[in-house]
Short mmCIF file of C-alpha atoms (C1' of nucleotides) in Angstrom, two decimals:
data_model
loop_
_atom_site.label_atom_id
_atom_site.label_comp_id
_atom_site.label_asym_id
_atom_site.label_seq_id
_atom_site.Cartn_x
_atom_site.Cartn_y
_atom_site.Cartn_z
CA UNK A 83 9.52 9.27 21.86
CA UNK A 84 12.05 12.11 21.39
CA UNK A 85 15.33 12.07 19.49
CA UNK A 86 17.62 9.30 20.63
CA UNK A 87 20.68 11.56 20.75
CA UNK A 88 21.16 11.45 16.98
CA UNK A 89 24.22 13.21 15.63
CA UNK A 90 23.23 16.74 14.61
CA UNK A 91 22.15 17.17 11.01
CA UNK A 92 23.80 19.63 8.67
CA UNK A 93 21.57 22.19 7.03
CA UNK A 94 21.63 20.32 3.71
CA UNK A 95 20.84 17.05 5.40
CA UNK A 96 17.89 18.58 7.20
CA UNK A 97 16.63 20.15 4.01
CA UNK A 98 16.84 16.94 1.98
CA UNK A 99 15.22 14.87 4.71
CA UNK A 100 12.39 17.38 4.77
CA UNK A 101 12.05 17.23 0.99
CA UNK A 102 11.84 13.45 1.11
CA UNK A 103 9.28 13.40 3.92
CA UNK A 104 7.17 16.01 2.15
CA UNK A 105 7.28 14.07 -1.11
CA UNK A 106 6.62 10.79 0.66
CA UNK A 107 3.57 12.24 2.39
CA UNK A 108 2.07 13.10 -0.98
CA UNK A 109 2.80 9.68 -2.42
CA UNK A 110 1.82 7.53 0.57
CA UNK A 111 -1.41 9.46 1.15
CA UNK A 112 -2.62 8.74 -2.37
CA UNK A 113 -1.71 5.11 -2.84
CA UNK A 114 -0.92 3.75 0.58
CA UNK A 115 2.33 2.11 1.60
CA UNK A 116 2.36 -0.73 -0.90
CA UNK A 117 1.04 1.46 -3.67
CA UNK A 118 3.89 3.91 -3.31
CA UNK A 119 7.28 3.42 -4.95
CA UNK A 120 10.59 4.98 -4.02
CA UNK A 121 10.78 6.24 -7.58
CA UNK A 122 7.64 8.29 -7.05
CA UNK A 123 8.92 9.62 -3.73
CA UNK A 124 12.24 10.57 -5.30
CA UNK A 125 10.44 12.29 -8.14
CA UNK A 126 8.20 14.21 -5.76
CA UNK A 127 11.22 15.21 -3.68
CA UNK A 128 13.31 16.21 -6.69
CA UNK A 129 16.08 13.77 -5.80
CA UNK A 130 17.42 10.57 -7.30
CA UNK A 131 16.27 7.24 -5.98
CA UNK A 132 19.62 6.19 -4.52
CA UNK A 133 19.91 9.55 -2.88
CA UNK A 134 16.60 9.01 -1.12
CA UNK A 135 17.98 5.73 0.18
CA UNK A 136 21.08 7.52 1.34
CA UNK A 137 18.99 9.52 3.79
CA UNK A 138 16.62 6.76 4.82
CA UNK A 139 17.55 3.13 5.21
CA UNK A 140 14.43 1.86 3.49
CA UNK A 141 10.97 2.69 2.27
CA UNK A 142 9.69 1.35 5.57
CA UNK A 143 11.96 3.74 7.43
CA UNK A 144 10.51 6.73 5.58
CA UNK A 145 6.99 5.61 6.32
CA UNK A 146 7.61 5.02 10.00
CA UNK A 147 9.39 8.36 10.39
CA UNK A 148 6.47 10.14 8.74
CA UNK A 149 3.88 8.50 10.95
CA UNK A 150 5.60 9.12 14.25
CA UNK A 151 6.60 12.65 13.27
CA UNK A 152 3.04 13.59 12.38
CA UNK A 153 1.29 11.85 15.24
CA UNK A 154 2.04 14.58 17.78
CA UNK A 155 0.69 17.28 15.51
CA UNK A 156 -2.35 15.16 14.83
CA UNK A 157 -3.22 14.74 18.48
CA UNK A 158 -2.27 18.24 19.61
CA UNK A 159 -5.82 19.70 19.59
CA UNK A 160 -7.06 17.04 22.00
CA UNK A 161 -4.20 17.67 24.40
CA UNK A 162 -5.18 21.35 24.49
CA UNK A 163 -8.65 20.67 25.93
CA UNK A 164 -8.69 22.77 29.11
CA UNK A 165 -10.50 21.34 32.17
CA UNK A 166 -10.93 24.87 33.49
CA UNK A 167 -12.52 26.23 30.33
CA UNK A 168 -16.18 26.47 29.42
CA UNK A 169 -17.30 22.89 28.64
CA UNK A 170 -19.30 23.46 25.48
CA UNK A 171 -16.79 25.98 24.13
CA UNK A 172 -13.89 23.61 24.77
CA UNK A 173 -15.61 20.85 22.80
CA UNK A 174 -16.60 23.19 19.99
CA UNK A 175 -13.04 24.50 19.79
CA UNK A 176 -11.78 20.94 19.50
CA UNK A 177 -14.30 20.09 16.78
CA UNK A 178 -13.42 23.20 14.81
CA UNK A 179 -9.69 22.54 15.15
CA UNK A 180 -10.16 18.97 13.96
CA UNK A 181 -12.24 20.04 10.96
CA UNK A 182 -9.69 22.68 10.10
CA UNK A 183 -6.97 20.03 10.19
CA UNK A 184 -8.95 17.86 7.79
CA UNK A 185 -9.26 20.85 5.48
CA UNK A 186 -5.63 21.91 5.66
CA UNK A 187 -3.95 18.54 6.05
CA UNK A 188 -5.98 15.97 4.12
CA UNK A 189 -2.81 14.09 3.19
CA UNK A 190 -1.97 13.53 6.82
CA UNK A 191 -5.52 12.38 7.49
CA UNK A 192 -5.35 9.85 4.67
CA UNK A 193 -1.92 8.65 5.74
CA UNK A 194 -3.32 7.75 9.15
CA UNK A 195 -6.48 6.30 7.64
CA UNK A 196 -4.43 3.90 5.50
CA UNK A 197 -2.38 2.89 8.51
CA UNK A 198 -5.42 2.18 10.72
CA UNK A 199 -7.25 0.37 7.91
CA UNK A 200 -4.29 -1.97 7.58
CA UNK A 201 -4.45 -2.77 11.27
CA UNK A 202 -1.92 -0.11 12.30
CA UNK A 203 1.19 -2.31 11.91
CA UNK A 204 3.47 0.61 12.74
CA UNK A 205 1.32 2.14 15.45
CA UNK A 206 0.11 -0.73 17.61
CA UNK A 207 2.10 0.17 20.69
CA UNK A 208 1.17 3.84 20.35
CA UNK A 209 -2.52 3.12 19.94
CA UNK A 210 -2.73 1.20 23.19
CA UNK A 211 -0.21 3.46 24.93
CA UNK A 212 0.18 7.16 24.29
CA UNK A 213 -3.02 7.60 22.33
CA UNK A 214 -5.07 5.78 24.90
CA UNK A 215 -3.71 7.96 27.70
CA UNK A 216 -4.53 11.13 25.82
CA UNK A 217 -8.05 9.92 25.16
CA UNK A 218 -8.45 8.77 28.76
CA UNK A 219 -7.53 12.23 29.99
CA UNK A 220 -9.97 13.96 27.62
CA UNK A 221 -12.69 11.45 28.46
CA UNK A 222 -12.21 12.08 32.18
CA UNK A 223 -12.56 15.83 31.69
CA UNK A 224 -15.72 15.35 29.64
CA UNK A 225 -17.15 12.92 32.18
CA UNK A 226 -16.50 15.42 34.96
CA UNK A 227 -18.39 18.12 33.09
CA UNK A 228 -21.30 15.75 32.52
CA UNK A 229 -21.34 14.73 36.18
CA UNK A 230 -21.53 18.40 37.09
CA UNK A 231 -24.49 18.86 34.77
CA UNK A 232 -22.58 21.24 32.53
CA UNK A 233 -22.81 18.93 29.50
CA UNK A 234 -25.55 16.51 28.51
CA UNK A 235 -24.47 12.97 29.42
CA UNK A 236 -23.13 10.80 26.61
CA UNK A 237 -20.45 8.12 26.54
CA UNK A 238 -17.30 10.32 26.34
CA UNK A 239 -15.13 7.96 24.30
CA UNK A 240 -17.81 7.46 21.69
CA UNK A 241 -18.27 11.20 21.62
CA UNK A 242 -14.59 11.49 20.77
CA UNK A 243 -14.90 8.78 18.11
CA UNK A 244 -17.78 10.72 16.61
CA UNK A 245 -15.65 13.86 16.34
CA UNK A 246 -12.86 11.94 14.67
CA UNK A 247 -15.23 10.17 12.30
CA UNK A 248 -17.20 13.25 11.29
CA UNK A 249 -14.25 15.55 10.72
CA UNK A 250 -11.88 13.07 9.09
CA UNK A 251 -14.62 11.82 6.79
CA UNK A 252 -14.39 15.08 4.84
CA UNK A 253 -10.69 14.49 4.18
CA UNK A 254 -10.61 10.71 3.77
CA UNK A 255 -13.77 10.38 1.67
CA UNK A 256 -13.40 13.71 -0.07
CA UNK A 257 -13.90 12.23 -3.55
CA UNK A 258 -17.20 10.72 -2.55
CA UNK A 259 -18.38 13.83 -0.72
CA UNK A 260 -17.62 16.03 -3.70
CA UNK A 261 -19.22 13.60 -6.14
CA UNK A 262 -22.44 13.55 -4.12
CA UNK A 263 -22.59 17.30 -3.54
CA UNK A 264 -21.71 18.14 -7.11
CA UNK A 265 -19.85 21.23 -8.27
CA UNK A 266 -20.29 24.58 -6.56
CA UNK A 267 -20.08 23.22 -3.05
CA UNK A 268 -17.28 23.59 -0.53
CA UNK A 269 -17.69 20.56 1.74
CA UNK A 270 -15.55 21.99 4.52
CA UNK A 271 -17.36 25.32 4.59
CA UNK A 272 -20.73 23.58 4.75
CA UNK A 273 -19.52 21.11 7.37
CA UNK A 274 -18.65 23.91 9.80
CA UNK A 275 -22.17 25.05 10.73
CA UNK A 276 -23.51 21.52 10.40
CA UNK A 277 -21.13 20.15 13.02
CA UNK A 278 -21.57 23.24 15.18
CA UNK A 279 -25.31 22.69 15.31
CA UNK A 280 -24.89 18.94 15.80
CA UNK A 281 -22.66 19.13 18.85
CA UNK A 282 -24.61 21.96 20.44
CA UNK A 283 -27.75 19.87 20.28
CA UNK A 284 -26.09 16.75 21.62
CA UNK A 285 -24.20 18.37 24.46
CA UNK A 286 -26.34 21.37 25.35
CA UNK A 287 -28.03 21.13 28.74
CA UNK B 1134 -25.58 -2.50 -14.40
CA UNK B 1135 -27.02 -6.08 -14.68
CA UNK B 1136 -25.55 -9.12 -16.47
CA UNK B 1137 -24.61 -8.35 -20.05
CA UNK B 1138 -26.08 -11.64 -21.36
CA UNK B 1139 -23.04 -13.66 -20.28
CA UNK B 1140 -23.05 -17.34 -21.21
CA UNK B 1141 -24.55 -19.29 -18.30
CA UNK B 1142 -22.09 -20.60 -15.73
CA UNK B 1143 -21.87 -24.25 -14.77
CA UNK B 1144 -22.30 -25.10 -11.12
CA UNK B 1145 -18.58 -25.64 -10.64
CA UNK B 1146 -17.76 -22.35 -12.37
CA UNK B 1147 -20.17 -20.50 -10.16
CA UNK B 1148 -18.74 -22.14 -7.07
CA UNK B 1149 -15.13 -21.35 -7.93
CA UNK B 1150 -15.90 -17.78 -8.86
CA UNK B 1151 -17.61 -17.37 -5.51
CA UNK B 1152 -14.63 -18.90 -3.71
CA UNK B 1153 -12.29 -16.48 -5.44
CA UNK B 1154 -14.43 -13.44 -4.70
CA UNK B 1155 -14.81 -14.47 -1.07
CA UNK B 1156 -11.05 -14.95 -0.69
CA UNK B 1157 -10.31 -11.74 -2.55
CA UNK B 1158 -12.62 -9.80 -0.27
CA UNK B 1159 -10.62 -10.97 2.73
CA UNK B 1160 -7.30 -10.12 1.13
CA UNK B 1161 -8.21 -6.77 -0.44
CA UNK B 1162 -9.95 -5.56 2.72
CA UNK B 1163 -6.82 -6.08 4.80
CA UNK B 1164 -4.11 -4.78 2.52
CA UNK B 1165 -5.85 -2.75 -0.15
CA UNK B 1166 -5.54 -3.39 -3.88
CA UNK B 1167 -1.82 -2.89 -4.26
CA UNK B 1168 -1.04 -4.67 -1.02
CA UNK B 1169 -2.87 -7.81 -2.11
CA UNK B 1170 -1.26 -10.51 -4.24
CA UNK B 1171 -2.93 -13.11 -6.43
CA UNK B 1172 -1.03 -15.72 -4.48
CA UNK B 1173 -2.77 -14.65 -1.29
CA UNK B 1174 -6.14 -14.66 -3.02
CA UNK B 1175 -5.51 -18.11 -4.44
CA UNK B 1176 -4.46 -19.37 -1.02
CA UNK B 1177 -7.56 -17.89 0.61
CA UNK B 1178 -9.75 -19.42 -2.07
CA UNK B 1179 -8.06 -22.80 -1.90
CA UNK B 1180 -7.12 -22.71 -5.57
CA UNK B 1181 -3.88 -22.41 -7.51
CA UNK B 1182 -2.78 -19.07 -8.86
CA UNK B 1183 -3.18 -19.97 -12.55
CA UNK B 1184 -6.59 -21.35 -11.79
CA UNK B 1185 -7.62 -18.05 -10.28
CA UNK B 1186 -6.51 -16.38 -13.49
CA UNK B 1187 -8.48 -18.89 -15.47
CA UNK B 1188 -11.69 -17.53 -13.94
CA UNK B 1189 -10.73 -13.86 -13.90
CA UNK B 1190 -8.67 -12.13 -16.56
CA UNK B 1191 -6.58 -10.17 -14.06
CA UNK B 1192 -6.25 -8.99 -10.51
CA UNK B 1193 -7.93 -5.79 -11.57
CA UNK B 1194 -10.86 -7.78 -12.94
CA UNK B 1195 -11.39 -9.51 -9.58
CA UNK B 1196 -11.29 -6.19 -7.78
CA UNK B 1197 -13.71 -4.47 -10.10
CA UNK B 1198 -16.13 -7.40 -10.01
CA UNK B 1199 -16.07 -7.35 -6.21
CA UNK B 1200 -16.73 -3.63 -5.99
CA UNK B 1201 -19.62 -3.50 -8.42
CA UNK B 1202 -21.15 -6.69 -7.04
CA UNK B 1203 -21.13 -5.36 -3.50
CA UNK B 1204 -22.20 -1.81 -4.21
CA UNK B 1205 -25.89 -2.64 -4.53
CA UNK B 1206 -25.92 -4.45 -1.23
CA UNK B 1207 -24.05 -1.57 0.34
CA UNK B 1208 -26.56 1.03 -0.75
CA UNK B 1209 -29.69 -1.08 -0.24
CA UNK B 1210 -30.65 0.36 3.18
CA UNK B 1211 -30.75 3.90 1.80
CA UNK B 1212 -32.96 2.85 -1.08
CA UNK B 1213 -35.40 1.39 1.41
CA UNK B 1214 -36.10 4.75 3.08
CA UNK B 1215 -39.86 5.13 2.80
CA UNK B 1216 -41.30 8.61 2.15
CA UNK B 1217 -44.61 7.49 3.68
CA UNK B 1218 -43.07 6.18 6.89
CA UNK B 1219 -42.59 7.98 10.18
CA UNK B 1220 -39.69 10.41 9.60
CA UNK B 1221 -37.68 9.82 12.76
CA UNK B 1222 -38.26 6.08 12.66
CA UNK B 1223 -37.19 5.89 9.02
CA UNK B 1224 -33.91 7.63 9.82
CA UNK B 1225 -33.30 5.54 12.92
CA UNK B 1226 -33.96 2.37 10.93
CA UNK B 1227 -31.43 3.48 8.36
CA UNK B 1228 -28.83 4.29 11.02
CA UNK B 1229 -29.33 0.93 12.73
CA UNK B 1230 -29.15 -0.94 9.42
CA UNK B 1231 -25.93 0.85 8.54
CA UNK B 1232 -24.35 0.12 11.91
CA UNK B 1233 -25.41 -3.51 11.63
CA UNK B 1234 -23.73 -3.67 8.23
CA UNK B 1235 -20.51 -2.30 9.70
CA UNK B 1236 -20.68 -4.98 12.37
CA UNK B 1237 -21.49 -7.87 10.06
CA UNK B 1238 -19.60 -6.80 6.96
CA UNK B 1239 -16.47 -4.93 8.08
CA UNK B 1240 -14.51 -6.35 5.15
CA UNK B 1241 -16.91 -4.80 2.67
CA UNK B 1242 -16.70 -1.49 4.53
CA UNK B 1243 -12.91 -1.50 4.36
CA UNK B 1244 -12.92 -2.51 0.70
CA UNK B 1245 -14.94 0.60 -0.13
CA UNK B 1246 -12.87 2.74 2.23
CA UNK B 1247 -9.67 1.78 0.40
CA UNK B 1248 -11.28 2.50 -2.93
CA UNK B 1249 -12.50 5.96 -1.92
CA UNK B 1250 -9.21 6.81 -0.21
CA UNK B 1251 -7.41 6.08 -3.47
CA UNK B 1252 -9.68 8.48 -5.29
CA UNK B 1253 -12.20 5.81 -6.38
CA UNK B 1254 -10.41 4.88 -9.65
CA UNK B 1255 -12.93 2.09 -10.29
CA UNK B 1256 -16.02 3.91 -9.08
CA UNK B 1257 -15.81 7.43 -10.49
CA UNK B 1258 -18.71 7.13 -12.89
CA UNK B 1259 -20.85 5.43 -10.24
CA UNK B 1260 -20.09 8.06 -7.60
CA UNK B 1261 -21.33 10.90 -9.77
CA UNK B 1262 -24.09 8.79 -11.32
CA UNK B 1263 -26.01 6.08 -9.53
CA UNK B 1264 -24.84 6.95 -6.05
CA UNK B 1265 -25.64 10.58 -6.47
CA UNK B 1266 -29.17 9.81 -7.65
CA UNK B 1267 -29.80 7.57 -4.66
CA UNK B 1268 -28.55 10.24 -2.29
CA UNK B 1269 -30.55 12.93 -4.08
CA UNK B 1270 -33.72 10.93 -3.61
CA UNK B 1271 -33.06 10.34 0.10
CA UNK B 1272 -32.09 13.99 0.59
CA UNK B 1273 -35.33 15.13 -1.07
CA UNK B 1274 -37.38 12.94 1.25
CA UNK B 1275 -35.54 14.27 4.29
CA UNK B 1276 -35.91 17.84 3.11
CA UNK B 1277 -39.63 17.34 2.64
CA UNK B 1278 -39.99 16.09 6.20
CA UNK B 1279 -38.04 19.07 7.48
CA UNK B 1280 -40.16 21.49 5.45
CA UNK B 1281 -43.25 19.92 7.02
CA UNK B 1282 -41.80 20.44 10.48
CA UNK B 1283 -41.63 16.70 11.16
CA UNK B 1284 -37.81 16.71 11.49
CA UNK B 1285 -35.51 19.42 12.81
CA UNK B 1286 -33.91 21.22 9.86
CA UNK B 1287 -30.34 20.25 9.00
CA UNK B 1288 -28.53 20.01 5.67
CA UNK B 1289 -29.79 16.61 4.45
CA UNK B 1290 -26.70 15.57 2.50
CA UNK B 1291 -24.40 16.31 5.40
CA UNK B 1292 -26.78 14.40 7.64
CA UNK B 1293 -26.28 11.43 5.34
CA UNK B 1294 -22.51 11.91 5.37
CA UNK B 1295 -22.64 11.91 9.16
CA UNK B 1296 -24.47 8.58 9.20
CA UNK B 1297 -21.93 7.06 6.84
CA UNK B 1298 -19.00 8.46 8.79
CA UNK B 1299 -20.25 7.46 12.22
CA UNK B 1300 -21.28 3.92 11.35
CA UNK B 1301 -18.41 3.03 9.02
CA UNK B 1302 -15.88 4.39 11.48
CA UNK B 1303 -16.51 1.40 13.72
CA UNK B 1304 -15.59 -0.98 10.92
CA UNK B 1305 -12.84 0.95 9.18
CA UNK B 1306 -11.04 2.18 12.31
CA UNK B 1307 -11.89 -0.85 14.40
CA UNK B 1308 -8.28 -1.36 15.53
CA UNK B 1309 -8.08 2.16 16.88
CA UNK B 1310 -11.50 2.00 18.52
CA UNK B 1311 -10.65 -1.23 20.28
CA UNK B 1312 -7.23 0.03 21.36
CA UNK B 1313 -8.75 3.14 22.92
CA UNK B 1314 -11.63 1.34 24.62
CA UNK B 1315 -9.45 -1.47 25.89
CA UNK B 1316 -10.56 -5.05 26.49
CA UNK B 1317 -14.02 -5.87 27.74
CA UNK B 1318 -15.83 -3.49 25.40
CA UNK B 1319 -17.95 -4.30 22.37
CA UNK B 1320 -17.71 -1.17 20.23
CA UNK B 1321 -20.74 -2.02 18.13
CA UNK B 1322 -22.98 -2.74 21.10
CA UNK B 1323 -22.00 0.54 22.74
CA UNK B 1324 -22.38 2.48 19.52
CA UNK B 1325 -26.03 1.47 19.17
CA UNK B 1326 -27.52 3.55 22.01
CA UNK B 1327 -24.97 6.31 21.44
CA UNK B 1328 -26.07 6.84 17.84
CA UNK B 1329 -29.71 6.38 18.76
CA UNK B 1330 -29.48 9.20 21.29
CA UNK B 1331 -27.43 11.35 18.93
CA UNK B 1332 -29.84 11.28 16.01
CA UNK B 1333 -32.92 11.67 18.21
CA UNK B 1334 -31.45 14.85 19.64
CA UNK B 1335 -30.42 16.25 16.28
CA UNK B 1336 -33.61 15.47 14.42
CA UNK B 1337 -36.25 15.59 17.15
CA UNK B 1338 -38.72 18.47 16.84
"C1'" DG C 92 26.93 13.45 -1.12
"C1'" DT C 93 25.24 12.24 -5.43
"C1'" DC C 94 25.14 9.75 -9.40
"C1'" DT C 95 24.83 5.40 -12.96
"C1'" DA C 96 24.42 0.75 -13.22
"C1'" DT C 97 22.86 -3.39 -11.56
"C1'" DA C 98 21.90 -7.20 -8.40
"C1'" DG C 99 18.21 -9.68 -6.43
"C1'" DT C 100 13.44 -10.34 -5.51
"C1'" DC C 101 8.73 -10.63 -6.20
"C1'" DA C 102 4.41 -10.55 -8.42
"C1'" DG C 103 1.29 -10.70 -12.60
"C1'" DA C 104 0.34 -13.23 -16.36
"C1'" DT C 105 1.05 -17.09 -19.93
"C1'" DA C 106 2.38 -21.69 -22.16
"C1'" DG C 107 1.61 -26.16 -22.48
"C1'" DA C 108 1.23 -30.88 -20.40
"C1'" DC C 109 -2.33 -33.74 -18.40
"C1'" DG D 340 -10.41 -27.40 -15.83
"C1'" DT D 341 -6.31 -27.72 -13.34
"C1'" DC D 342 -1.66 -28.12 -12.86
"C1'" DT D 343 3.85 -27.13 -13.22
"C1'" DA D 344 6.98 -24.33 -15.16
"C1'" DT D 345 8.28 -20.08 -16.90
"C1'" DC D 346 8.39 -15.46 -18.87
"C1'" DT D 347 8.28 -10.49 -18.09
"C1'" DG D 348 8.14 -6.38 -15.87
"C1'" DA D 349 8.55 -3.65 -11.81
"C1'" DC D 350 10.53 -2.55 -7.59
"C1'" DT D 351 13.78 -2.38 -3.46
"C1'" DA D 352 18.19 -1.99 -2.33
"C1'" DT D 353 23.30 -2.00 -3.09
"C1'" DA D 354 27.96 -1.35 -5.41
"C1'" DG D 355 31.08 1.58 -6.93
"C1'" DA D 356 32.56 5.63 -9.83
"C1'" DC D 357 32.98 10.61 -9.36
#
DNA sequence: GTCTATAGTCAGATAGAC
DNA sequence: GTCTATCTGACTATAGAC
């Protein structure tokens, strides 16, 4: 998963790669992989098209690099669930972290949504491998808490799906949410207490 | 919203249009609008590419027709919420209907997901118009029940978002759900009692 | 390392025979 | 109504000058 002993990058190389990935994130997250063009990415990065392809072998290469780079950050909050912490507080902390990520990083959320919708062509091995292990660990912790009577019993994996679905919905379906709520509403601010109440009621003993 | 007094279609016209829309649904729901090609649609429909374009003016036309045709069906369960019914049962019926739609019509779910992700270029007026009215009506009914103490008080629109998010997640992110659960699980079967329990706990008085 | 120019490919849409 | 053939534009990727 880590660097395969790449030659070290010069400062300018690092900076341009970062510019390209940043621009590509904006473009891919709006139109998806097929909807994005290298021209748009180059424009967003402030570089010429051939120069983009000097740093990355292909459009596919950019996309794959983005996905794998961002996956760790995306899963970090779940890894931080502490088996020795207070059960309800650990879950609430995870929910809040996930909602905050949807608020701050909607582009990343949409990037992953596009990838999963398409059948996760670039992430298949990770879905059944690393991701599954991380979820298994979290599910085991939750199950232990439920067995000890410290959380109300629910299917732990579906509980996790519910957290993903409810928090990412505000990023992925933001247009719809805003259209329904109308002006003068901040979906993310309103979602905070709503989700807080929801998970306290489901998991409280 | 209804037919604009089109000339009547012959039986063969109707059949071919249906074939095209059925094939296009399969293609668009996998790859999104930009990822789909007319060739793929023609192949799925069992027709030649020019013949597809004989029945529809453009790829965009097919897509727009699909979306508007399916929107009514998609929103039907919410329209059926009955203000004179039993509050909790009305909500549970809606949740079950929505989950059943995700199970039976995952392609439709993904088609809408792609459209919203892209910023709903074909649905903007509907999102702020018809959809909003339907949601407003449902939210008013829910709010009334909460005011009468027949449902636990929660923000009604976010309650509706939660139902959309939780049920559609099983269709839109099906690959991920299956990868995490592993073989031998039926996500939709397991989701039924999970969501049942969840909404009873949130809304029970 | 970065650019201009362009090769090669693919997809949307049309023309015209049958 | 349906087909083959084709036009046109857009896009990825490369070649080669600087």
